[in-house]
PDB file of C-alpha atoms and ligand atoms in Angstrom:
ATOM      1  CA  UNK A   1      -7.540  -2.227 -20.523  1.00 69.00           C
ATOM      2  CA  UNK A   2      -3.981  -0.685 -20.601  1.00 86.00           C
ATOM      3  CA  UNK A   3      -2.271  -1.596 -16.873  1.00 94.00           C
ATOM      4  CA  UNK A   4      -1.692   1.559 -14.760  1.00 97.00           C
ATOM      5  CA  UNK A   5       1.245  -0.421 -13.124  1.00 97.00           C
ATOM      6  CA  UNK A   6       3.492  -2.544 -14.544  1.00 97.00           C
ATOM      7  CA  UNK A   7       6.405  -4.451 -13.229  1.00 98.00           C
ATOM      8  CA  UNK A   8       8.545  -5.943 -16.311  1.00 98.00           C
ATOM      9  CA  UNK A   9      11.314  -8.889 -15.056  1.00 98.00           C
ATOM     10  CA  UNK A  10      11.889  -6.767 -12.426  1.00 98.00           C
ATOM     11  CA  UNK A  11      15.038  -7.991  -9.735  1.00 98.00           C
ATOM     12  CA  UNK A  12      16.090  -5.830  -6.419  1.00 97.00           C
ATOM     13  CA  UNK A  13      18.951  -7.073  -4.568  1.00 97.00           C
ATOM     14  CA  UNK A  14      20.350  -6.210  -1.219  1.00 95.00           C
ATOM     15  CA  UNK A  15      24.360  -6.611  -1.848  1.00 93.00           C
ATOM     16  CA  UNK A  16      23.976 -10.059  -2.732  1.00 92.00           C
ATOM     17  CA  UNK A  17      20.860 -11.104  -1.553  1.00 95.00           C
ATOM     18  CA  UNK A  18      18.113 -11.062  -4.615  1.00 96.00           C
ATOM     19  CA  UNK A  19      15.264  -9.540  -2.819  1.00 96.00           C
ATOM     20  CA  UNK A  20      13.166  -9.439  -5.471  1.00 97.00           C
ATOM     21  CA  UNK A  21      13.604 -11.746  -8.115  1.00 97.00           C
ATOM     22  CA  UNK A  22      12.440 -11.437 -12.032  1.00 98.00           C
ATOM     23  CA  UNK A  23       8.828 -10.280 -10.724  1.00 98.00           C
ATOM     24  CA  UNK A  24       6.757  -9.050 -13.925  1.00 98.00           C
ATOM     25  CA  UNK A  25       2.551  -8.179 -12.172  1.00 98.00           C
ATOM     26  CA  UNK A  26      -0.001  -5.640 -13.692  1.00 97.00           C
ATOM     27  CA  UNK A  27      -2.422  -3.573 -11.680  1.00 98.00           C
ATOM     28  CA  UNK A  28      -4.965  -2.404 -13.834  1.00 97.00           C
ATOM     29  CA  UNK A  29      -7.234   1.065 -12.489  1.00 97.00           C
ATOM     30  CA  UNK A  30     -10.189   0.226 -10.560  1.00 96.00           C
ATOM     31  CA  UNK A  31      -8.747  -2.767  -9.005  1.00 97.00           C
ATOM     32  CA  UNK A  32      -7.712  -4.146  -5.655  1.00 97.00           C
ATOM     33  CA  UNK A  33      -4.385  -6.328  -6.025  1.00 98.00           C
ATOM     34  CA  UNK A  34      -2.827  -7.963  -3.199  1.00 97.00           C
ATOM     35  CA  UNK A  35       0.545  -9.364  -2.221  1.00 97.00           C
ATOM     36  CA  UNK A  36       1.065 -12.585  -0.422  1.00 95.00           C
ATOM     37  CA  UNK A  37       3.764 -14.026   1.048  1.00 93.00           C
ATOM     38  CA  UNK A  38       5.486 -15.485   3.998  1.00 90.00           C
ATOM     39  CA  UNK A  39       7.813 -12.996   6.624  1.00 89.00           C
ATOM     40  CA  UNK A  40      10.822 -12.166   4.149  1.00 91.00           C
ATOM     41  CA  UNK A  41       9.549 -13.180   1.016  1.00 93.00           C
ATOM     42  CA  UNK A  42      10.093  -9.725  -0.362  1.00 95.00           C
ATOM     43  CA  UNK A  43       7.040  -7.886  -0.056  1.00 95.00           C
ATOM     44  CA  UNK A  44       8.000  -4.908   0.769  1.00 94.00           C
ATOM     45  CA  UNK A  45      11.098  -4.935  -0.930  1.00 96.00           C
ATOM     46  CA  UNK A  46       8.905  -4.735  -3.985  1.00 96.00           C
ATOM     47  CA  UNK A  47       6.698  -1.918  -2.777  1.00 95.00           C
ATOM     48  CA  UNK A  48       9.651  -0.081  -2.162  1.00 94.00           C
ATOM     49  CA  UNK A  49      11.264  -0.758  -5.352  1.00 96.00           C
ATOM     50  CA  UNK A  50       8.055   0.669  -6.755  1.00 95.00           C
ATOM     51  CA  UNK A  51       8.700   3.696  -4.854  1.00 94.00           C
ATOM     52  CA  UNK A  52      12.564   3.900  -6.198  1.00 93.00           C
ATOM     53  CA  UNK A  53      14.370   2.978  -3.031  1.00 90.00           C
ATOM     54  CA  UNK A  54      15.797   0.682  -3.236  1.00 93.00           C
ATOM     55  CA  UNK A  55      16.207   0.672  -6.806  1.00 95.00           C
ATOM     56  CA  UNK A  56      15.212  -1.814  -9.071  1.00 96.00           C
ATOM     57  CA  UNK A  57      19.096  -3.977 -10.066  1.00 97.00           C
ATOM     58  CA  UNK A  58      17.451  -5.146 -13.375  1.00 97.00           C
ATOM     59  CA  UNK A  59      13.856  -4.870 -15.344  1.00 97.00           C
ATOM     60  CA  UNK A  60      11.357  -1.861 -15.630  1.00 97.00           C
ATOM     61  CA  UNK A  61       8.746  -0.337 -13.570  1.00 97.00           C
ATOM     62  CA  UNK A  62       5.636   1.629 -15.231  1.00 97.00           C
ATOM     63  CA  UNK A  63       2.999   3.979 -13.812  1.00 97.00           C
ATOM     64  CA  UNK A  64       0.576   4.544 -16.211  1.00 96.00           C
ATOM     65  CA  UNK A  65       2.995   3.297 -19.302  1.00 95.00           C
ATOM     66  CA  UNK A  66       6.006   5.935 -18.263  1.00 96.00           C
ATOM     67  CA  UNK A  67       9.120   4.152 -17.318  1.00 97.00           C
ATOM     68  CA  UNK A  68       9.503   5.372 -13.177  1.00 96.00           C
ATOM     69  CA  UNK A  69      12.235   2.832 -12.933  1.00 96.00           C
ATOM     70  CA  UNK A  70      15.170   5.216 -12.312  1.00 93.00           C
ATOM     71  CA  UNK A  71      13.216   8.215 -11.314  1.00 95.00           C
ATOM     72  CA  UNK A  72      14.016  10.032  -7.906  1.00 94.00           C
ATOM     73  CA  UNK A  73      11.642   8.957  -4.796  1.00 92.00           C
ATOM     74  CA  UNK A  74      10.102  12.230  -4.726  1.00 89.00           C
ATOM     75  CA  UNK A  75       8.819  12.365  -8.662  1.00 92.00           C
ATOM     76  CA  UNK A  76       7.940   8.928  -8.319  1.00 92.00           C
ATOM     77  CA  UNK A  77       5.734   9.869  -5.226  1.00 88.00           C
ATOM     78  CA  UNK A  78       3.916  13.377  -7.458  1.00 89.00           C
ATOM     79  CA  UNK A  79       2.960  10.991 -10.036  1.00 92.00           C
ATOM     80  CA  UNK A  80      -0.032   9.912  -8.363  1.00 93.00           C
ATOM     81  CA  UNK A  81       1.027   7.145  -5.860  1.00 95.00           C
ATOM     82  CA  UNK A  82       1.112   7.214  -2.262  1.00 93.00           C
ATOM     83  CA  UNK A  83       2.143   4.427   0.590  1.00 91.00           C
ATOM     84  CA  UNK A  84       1.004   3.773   3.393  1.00 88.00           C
ATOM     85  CA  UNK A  85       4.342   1.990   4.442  1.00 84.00           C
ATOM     86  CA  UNK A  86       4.610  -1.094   7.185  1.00 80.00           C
ATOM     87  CA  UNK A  87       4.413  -0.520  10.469  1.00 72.00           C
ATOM     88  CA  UNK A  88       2.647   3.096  10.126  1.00 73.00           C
ATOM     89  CA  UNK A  89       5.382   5.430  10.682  1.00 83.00           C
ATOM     90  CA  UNK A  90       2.939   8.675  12.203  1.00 82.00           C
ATOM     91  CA  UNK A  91       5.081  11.266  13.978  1.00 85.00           C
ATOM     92  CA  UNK A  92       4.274  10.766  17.428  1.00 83.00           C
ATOM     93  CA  UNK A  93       4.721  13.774  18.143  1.00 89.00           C
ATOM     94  CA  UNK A  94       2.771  15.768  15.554  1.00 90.00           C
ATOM     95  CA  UNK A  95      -1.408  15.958  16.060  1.00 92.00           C
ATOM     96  CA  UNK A  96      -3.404  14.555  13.628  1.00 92.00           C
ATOM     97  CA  UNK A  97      -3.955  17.628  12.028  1.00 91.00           C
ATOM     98  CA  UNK A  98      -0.031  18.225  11.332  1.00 91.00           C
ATOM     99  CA  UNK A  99       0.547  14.490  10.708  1.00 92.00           C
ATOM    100  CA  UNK A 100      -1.603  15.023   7.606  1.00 92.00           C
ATOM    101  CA  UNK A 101      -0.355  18.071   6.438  1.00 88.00           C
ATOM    102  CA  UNK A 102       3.112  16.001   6.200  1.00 87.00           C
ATOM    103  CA  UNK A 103       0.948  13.831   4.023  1.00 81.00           C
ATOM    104  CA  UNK A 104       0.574  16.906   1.914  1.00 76.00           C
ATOM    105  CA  UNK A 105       3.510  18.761   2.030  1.00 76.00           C
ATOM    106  CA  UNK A 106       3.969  19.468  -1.432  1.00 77.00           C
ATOM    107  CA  UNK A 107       0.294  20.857  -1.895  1.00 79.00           C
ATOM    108  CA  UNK A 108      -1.316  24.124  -2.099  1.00 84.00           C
ATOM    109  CA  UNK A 109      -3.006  25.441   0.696  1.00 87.00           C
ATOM    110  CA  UNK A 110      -6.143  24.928  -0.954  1.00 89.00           C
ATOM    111  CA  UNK A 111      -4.889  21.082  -2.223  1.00 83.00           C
ATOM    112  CA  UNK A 112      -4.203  21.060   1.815  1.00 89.00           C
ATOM    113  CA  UNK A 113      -7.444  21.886   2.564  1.00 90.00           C
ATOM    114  CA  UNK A 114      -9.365  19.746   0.236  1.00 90.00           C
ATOM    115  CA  UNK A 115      -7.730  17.019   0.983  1.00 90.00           C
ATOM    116  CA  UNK A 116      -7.772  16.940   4.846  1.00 92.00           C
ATOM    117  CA  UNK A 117     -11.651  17.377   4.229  1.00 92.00           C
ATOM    118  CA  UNK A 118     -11.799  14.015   1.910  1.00 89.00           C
ATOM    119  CA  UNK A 119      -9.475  12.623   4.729  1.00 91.00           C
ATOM    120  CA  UNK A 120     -12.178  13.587   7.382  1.00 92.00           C
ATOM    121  CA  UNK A 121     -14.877  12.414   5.294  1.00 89.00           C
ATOM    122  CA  UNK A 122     -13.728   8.883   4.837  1.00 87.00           C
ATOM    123  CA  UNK A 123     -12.492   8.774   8.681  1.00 89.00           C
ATOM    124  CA  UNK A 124     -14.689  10.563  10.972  1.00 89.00           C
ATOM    125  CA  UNK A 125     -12.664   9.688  13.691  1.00 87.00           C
ATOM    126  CA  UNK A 126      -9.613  11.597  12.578  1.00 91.00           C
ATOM    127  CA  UNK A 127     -11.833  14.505  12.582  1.00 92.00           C
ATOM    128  CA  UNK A 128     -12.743  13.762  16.697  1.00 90.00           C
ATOM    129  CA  UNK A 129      -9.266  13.581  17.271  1.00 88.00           C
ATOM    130  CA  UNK A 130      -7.675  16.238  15.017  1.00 86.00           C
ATOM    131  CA  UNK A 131      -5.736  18.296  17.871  1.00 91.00           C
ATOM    132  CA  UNK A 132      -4.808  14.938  19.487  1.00 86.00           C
ATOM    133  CA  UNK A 133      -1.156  13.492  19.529  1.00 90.00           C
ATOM    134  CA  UNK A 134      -0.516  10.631  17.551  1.00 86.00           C
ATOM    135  CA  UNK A 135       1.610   8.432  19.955  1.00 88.00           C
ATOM    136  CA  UNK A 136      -1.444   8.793  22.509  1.00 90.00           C
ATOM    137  CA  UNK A 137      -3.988   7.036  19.986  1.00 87.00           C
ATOM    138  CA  UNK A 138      -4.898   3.607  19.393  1.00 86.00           C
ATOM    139  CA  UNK A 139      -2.939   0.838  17.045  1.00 86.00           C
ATOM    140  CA  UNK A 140      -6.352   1.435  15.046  1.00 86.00           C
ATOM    141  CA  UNK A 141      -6.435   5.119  14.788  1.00 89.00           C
ATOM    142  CA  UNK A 142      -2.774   5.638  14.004  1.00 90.00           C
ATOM    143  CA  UNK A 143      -3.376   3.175  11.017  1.00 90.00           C
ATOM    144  CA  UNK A 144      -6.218   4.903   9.651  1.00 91.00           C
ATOM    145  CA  UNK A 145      -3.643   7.861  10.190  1.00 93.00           C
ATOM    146  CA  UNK A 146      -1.300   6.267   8.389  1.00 93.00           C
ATOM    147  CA  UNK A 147      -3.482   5.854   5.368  1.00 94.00           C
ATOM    148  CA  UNK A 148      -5.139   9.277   5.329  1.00 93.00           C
ATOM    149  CA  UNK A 149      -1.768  10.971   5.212  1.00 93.00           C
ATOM    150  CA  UNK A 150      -1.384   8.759   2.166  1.00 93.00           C
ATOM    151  CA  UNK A 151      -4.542   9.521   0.541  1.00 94.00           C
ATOM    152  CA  UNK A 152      -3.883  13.667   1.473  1.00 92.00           C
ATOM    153  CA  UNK A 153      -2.309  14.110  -1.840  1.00 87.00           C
ATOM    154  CA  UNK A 154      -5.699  12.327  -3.656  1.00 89.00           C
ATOM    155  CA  UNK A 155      -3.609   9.304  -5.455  1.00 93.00           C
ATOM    156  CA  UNK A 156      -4.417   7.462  -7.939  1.00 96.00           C
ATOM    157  CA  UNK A 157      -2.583   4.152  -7.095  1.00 97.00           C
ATOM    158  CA  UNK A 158      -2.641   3.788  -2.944  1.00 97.00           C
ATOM    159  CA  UNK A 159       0.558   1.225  -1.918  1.00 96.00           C
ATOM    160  CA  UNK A 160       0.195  -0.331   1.631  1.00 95.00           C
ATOM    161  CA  UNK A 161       2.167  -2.385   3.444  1.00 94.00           C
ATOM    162  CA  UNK A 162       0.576  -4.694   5.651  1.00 92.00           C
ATOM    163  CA  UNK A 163      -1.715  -2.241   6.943  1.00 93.00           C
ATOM    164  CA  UNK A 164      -3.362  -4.496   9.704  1.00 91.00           C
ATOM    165  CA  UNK A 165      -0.729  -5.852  11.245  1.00 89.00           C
ATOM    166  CA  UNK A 166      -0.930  -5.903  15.113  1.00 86.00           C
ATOM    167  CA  UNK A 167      -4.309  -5.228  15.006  1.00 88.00           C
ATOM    168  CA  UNK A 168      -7.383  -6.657  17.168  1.00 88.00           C
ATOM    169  CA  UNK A 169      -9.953  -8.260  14.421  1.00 89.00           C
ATOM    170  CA  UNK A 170     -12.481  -5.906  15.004  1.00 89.00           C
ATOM    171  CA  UNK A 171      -9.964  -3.440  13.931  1.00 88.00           C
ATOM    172  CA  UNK A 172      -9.026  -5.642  11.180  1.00 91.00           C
ATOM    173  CA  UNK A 173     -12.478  -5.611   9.951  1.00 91.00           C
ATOM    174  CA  UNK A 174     -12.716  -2.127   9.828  1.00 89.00           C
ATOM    175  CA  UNK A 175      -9.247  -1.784   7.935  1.00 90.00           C
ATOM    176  CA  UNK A 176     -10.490  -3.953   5.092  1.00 94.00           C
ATOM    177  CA  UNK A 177     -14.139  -2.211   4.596  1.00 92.00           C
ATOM    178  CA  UNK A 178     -12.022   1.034   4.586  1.00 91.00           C
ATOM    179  CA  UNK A 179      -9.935  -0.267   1.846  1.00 95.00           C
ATOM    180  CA  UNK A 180     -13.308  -1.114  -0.207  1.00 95.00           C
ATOM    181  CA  UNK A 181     -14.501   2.180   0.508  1.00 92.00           C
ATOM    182  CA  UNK A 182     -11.040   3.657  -0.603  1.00 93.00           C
ATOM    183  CA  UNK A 183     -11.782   1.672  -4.000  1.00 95.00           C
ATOM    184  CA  UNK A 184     -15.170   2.779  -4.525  1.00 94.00           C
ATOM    185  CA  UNK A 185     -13.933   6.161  -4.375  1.00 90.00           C
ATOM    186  CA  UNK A 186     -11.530   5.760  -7.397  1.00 92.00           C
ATOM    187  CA  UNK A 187      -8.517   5.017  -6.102  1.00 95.00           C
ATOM    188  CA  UNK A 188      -6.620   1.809  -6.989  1.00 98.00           C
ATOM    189  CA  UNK A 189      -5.185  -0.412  -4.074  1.00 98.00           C
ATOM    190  CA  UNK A 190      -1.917  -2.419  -4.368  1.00 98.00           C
ATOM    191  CA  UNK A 191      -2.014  -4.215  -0.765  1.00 97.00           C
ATOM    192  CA  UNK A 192       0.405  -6.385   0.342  1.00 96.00           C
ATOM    193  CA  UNK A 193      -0.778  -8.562   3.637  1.00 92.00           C
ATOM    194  CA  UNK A 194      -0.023 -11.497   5.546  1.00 86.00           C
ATOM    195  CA  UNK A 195      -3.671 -11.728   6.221  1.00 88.00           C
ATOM    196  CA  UNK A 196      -3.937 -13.794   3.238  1.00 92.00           C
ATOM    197  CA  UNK A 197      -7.631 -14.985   3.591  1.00 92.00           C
ATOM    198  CA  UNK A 198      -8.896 -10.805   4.439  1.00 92.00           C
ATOM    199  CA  UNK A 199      -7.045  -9.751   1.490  1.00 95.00           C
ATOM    200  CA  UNK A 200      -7.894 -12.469  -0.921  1.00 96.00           C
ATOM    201  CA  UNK A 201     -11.348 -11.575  -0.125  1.00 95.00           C
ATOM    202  CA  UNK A 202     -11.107  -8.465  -1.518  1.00 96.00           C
ATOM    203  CA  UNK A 203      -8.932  -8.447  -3.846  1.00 97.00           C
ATOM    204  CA  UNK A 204      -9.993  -8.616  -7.225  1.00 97.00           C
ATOM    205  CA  UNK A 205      -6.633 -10.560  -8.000  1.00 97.00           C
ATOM    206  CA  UNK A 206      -3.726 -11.340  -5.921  1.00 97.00           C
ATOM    207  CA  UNK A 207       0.170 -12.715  -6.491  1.00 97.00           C
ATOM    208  CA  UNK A 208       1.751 -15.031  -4.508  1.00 96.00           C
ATOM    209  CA  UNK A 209       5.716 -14.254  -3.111  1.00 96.00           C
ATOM    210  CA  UNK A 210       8.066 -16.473  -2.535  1.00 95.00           C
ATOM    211  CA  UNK A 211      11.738 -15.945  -2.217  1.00 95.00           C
ATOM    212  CA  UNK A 212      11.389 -12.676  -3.795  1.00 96.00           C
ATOM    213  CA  UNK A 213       9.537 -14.696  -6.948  1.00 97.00           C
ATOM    214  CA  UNK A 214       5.649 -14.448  -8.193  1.00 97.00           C
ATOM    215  CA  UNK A 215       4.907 -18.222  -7.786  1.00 95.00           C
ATOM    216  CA  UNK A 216       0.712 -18.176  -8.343  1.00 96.00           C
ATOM    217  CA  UNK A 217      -1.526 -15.522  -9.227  1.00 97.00           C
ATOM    218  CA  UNK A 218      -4.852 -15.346 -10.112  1.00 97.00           C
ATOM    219  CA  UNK A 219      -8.684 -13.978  -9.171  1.00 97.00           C
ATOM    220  CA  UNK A 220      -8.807 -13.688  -5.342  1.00 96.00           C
ATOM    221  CA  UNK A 221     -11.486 -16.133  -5.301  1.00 96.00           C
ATOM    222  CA  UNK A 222      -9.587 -18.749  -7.362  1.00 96.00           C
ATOM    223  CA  UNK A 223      -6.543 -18.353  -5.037  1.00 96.00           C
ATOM    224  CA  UNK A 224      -9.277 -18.564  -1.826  1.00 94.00           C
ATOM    225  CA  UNK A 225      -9.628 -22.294  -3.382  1.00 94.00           C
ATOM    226  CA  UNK A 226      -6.471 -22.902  -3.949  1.00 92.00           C
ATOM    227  CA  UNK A 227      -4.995 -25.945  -2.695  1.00 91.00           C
ATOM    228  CA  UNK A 228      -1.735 -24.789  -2.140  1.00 91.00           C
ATOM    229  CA  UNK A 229      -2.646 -21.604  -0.702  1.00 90.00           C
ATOM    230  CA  UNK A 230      -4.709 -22.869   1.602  1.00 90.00           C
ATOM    231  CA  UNK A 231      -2.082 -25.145   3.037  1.00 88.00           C
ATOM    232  CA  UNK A 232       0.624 -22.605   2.989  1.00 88.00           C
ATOM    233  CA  UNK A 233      -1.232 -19.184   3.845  1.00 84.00           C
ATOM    234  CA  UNK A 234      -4.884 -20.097   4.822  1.00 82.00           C
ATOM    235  CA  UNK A 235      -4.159 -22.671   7.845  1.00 75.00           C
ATOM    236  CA  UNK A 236      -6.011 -25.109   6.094  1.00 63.00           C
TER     237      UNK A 236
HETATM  238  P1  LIG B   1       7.875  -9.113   6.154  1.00 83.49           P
HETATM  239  O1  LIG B   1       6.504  -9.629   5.929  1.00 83.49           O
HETATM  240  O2  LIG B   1       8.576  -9.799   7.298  1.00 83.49           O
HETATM  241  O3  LIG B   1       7.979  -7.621   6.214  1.00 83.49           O
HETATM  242  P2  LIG B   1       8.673  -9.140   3.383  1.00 83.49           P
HETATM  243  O4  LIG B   1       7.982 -10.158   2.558  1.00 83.49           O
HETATM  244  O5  LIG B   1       8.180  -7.742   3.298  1.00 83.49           O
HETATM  245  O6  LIG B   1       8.746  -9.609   4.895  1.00 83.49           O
HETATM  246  P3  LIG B   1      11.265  -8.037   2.824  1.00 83.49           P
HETATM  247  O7  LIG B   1      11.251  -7.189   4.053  1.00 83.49           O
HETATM  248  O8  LIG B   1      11.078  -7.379   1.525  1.00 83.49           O
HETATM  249  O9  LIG B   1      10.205  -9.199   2.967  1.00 83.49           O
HETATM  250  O10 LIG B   1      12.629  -8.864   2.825  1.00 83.49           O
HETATM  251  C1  LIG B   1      13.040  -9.684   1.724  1.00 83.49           C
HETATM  252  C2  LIG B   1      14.474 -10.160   1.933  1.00 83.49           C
HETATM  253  O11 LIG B   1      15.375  -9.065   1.830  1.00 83.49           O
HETATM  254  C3  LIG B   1      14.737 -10.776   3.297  1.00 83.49           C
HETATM  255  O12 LIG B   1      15.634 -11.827   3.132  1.00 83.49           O
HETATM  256  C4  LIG B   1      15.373  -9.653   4.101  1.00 83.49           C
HETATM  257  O13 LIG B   1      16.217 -10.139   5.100  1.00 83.49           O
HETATM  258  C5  LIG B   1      16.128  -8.906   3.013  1.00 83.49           C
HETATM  259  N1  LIG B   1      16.225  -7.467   3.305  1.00 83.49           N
HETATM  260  C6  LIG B   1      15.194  -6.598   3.462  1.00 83.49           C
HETATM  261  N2  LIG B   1      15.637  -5.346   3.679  1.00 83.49           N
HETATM  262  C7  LIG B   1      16.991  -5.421   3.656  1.00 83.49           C
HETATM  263  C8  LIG B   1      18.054  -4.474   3.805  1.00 83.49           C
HETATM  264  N3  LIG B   1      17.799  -3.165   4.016  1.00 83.49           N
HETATM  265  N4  LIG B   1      19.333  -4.918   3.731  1.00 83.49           N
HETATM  266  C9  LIG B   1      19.610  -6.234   3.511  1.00 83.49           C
HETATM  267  N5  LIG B   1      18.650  -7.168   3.336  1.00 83.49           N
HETATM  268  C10 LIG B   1      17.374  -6.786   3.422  1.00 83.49           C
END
């Protein structure tokens, strides 16, 4: 099956510091791929190098075989990919309702409409709380938030960064069965996590990060067994 993202030898440095360094990974459609890694191994460095800031220094990106490599942010983003980007980022000050639209921004008012309604219909509680605030809901809600404002513009590849982080494990649990239910609705996932065992479990395949370089990868289950992973990322 032909990938629908491909990252080709790709590098991303800071100045001097190699972020990201000579990562080639494929996400094919249908699939949930996750990113492992440590605090600063350059997660979401390469996210955000898939999303054209910052820019890749050397190698090629591909969405659906089209080189997006040096493609402004904003094409990038009306390709079909969306992010739900670390540490949620909801205007506090908007209401759900408005937070979405954001999501949607470039849409018709009919695209606007659909979409909030596929929003509502995979997150019932966004739905209770439409008129409320953002910065007045829970850690919980405003990630859900987070990742219907993301799926607003009906992507095809859904980016997220770390999506439970800070959260209490029955929130957790919730995050994850949303991101299955995300799947079986068509949409391919490309999650990167520090809950390594959660996301393994998941994932149809994952890549390991370290110092910006894919050291492992293979099936989620076969990384689950892992040896190494389980001493480095697992606690075991
Ligand atoms: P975390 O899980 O803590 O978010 P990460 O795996 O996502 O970590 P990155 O945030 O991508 O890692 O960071 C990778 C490396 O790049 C780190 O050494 C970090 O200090 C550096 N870095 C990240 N952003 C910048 C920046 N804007 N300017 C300079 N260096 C940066």
């Amino acid at each position: 099956m032909a990938a629908m993202l491909q990252f080709e030898h790709v590098s991303t440095h800071y100045g001097a510091i190699c972020a990201v360094n000579d990562v080639s990974l494929e996400v094919h459609p249908g699939e949930i791929v996750t990113l492992i890694g440590c605090n600063g191994a350059g997660k979401t460095s390469l996210l955000m190098t898939l999303c054209g800031t910052p820019r890749a220094t050397s190698g090629r990106v591909l969405f659906e075989g089209e080189d997006i490599t040096r493609l402004p942010t904003h094409l990038i983003m009306r390709k079909g990919i969306a992010i739900s980007p670390e540490g949620r980022r909801v205007f506090p000050h908007l209401t759900v309702t408005e937070n979405l639209m954001m999501g949607g921004f470039f849409l018709s008012k009919e695209g606007i409409r659909d979409g909030m309604e596929h929003v509502f219909g995979l997150f019932p509680r966004l739905r209770e709380r439409a008129q409320q605030r953002s910065a007045t809901m829970s850690g919980g809600e405003q990630q859900m938030l987070a990742i219907g404002r993301a799926l607003m513009s009906k992507p095809r590849l859904l980016l997220m960064d770390e999506p439970t982080l800070g959260l209490a494990p029955l929130i957790i649990a919730q995050i994850f069965e949303i991101i299955q239910t995300i799947r079986a609705a068509g949409v391919t996932v490309f999650l990167v996590e520090q809950n390594a065992n959660r996301a393994l479990q998941i994932a149809d395949r994952g890549y390991v990060l370290e110092t910006g370089r894919v050291v492992l990868q293979d099936t989620g289950a076969n990384l689950l067994r892992n040896d190494a992973v389980r001493a480095a990322y697992l606690g075991a």
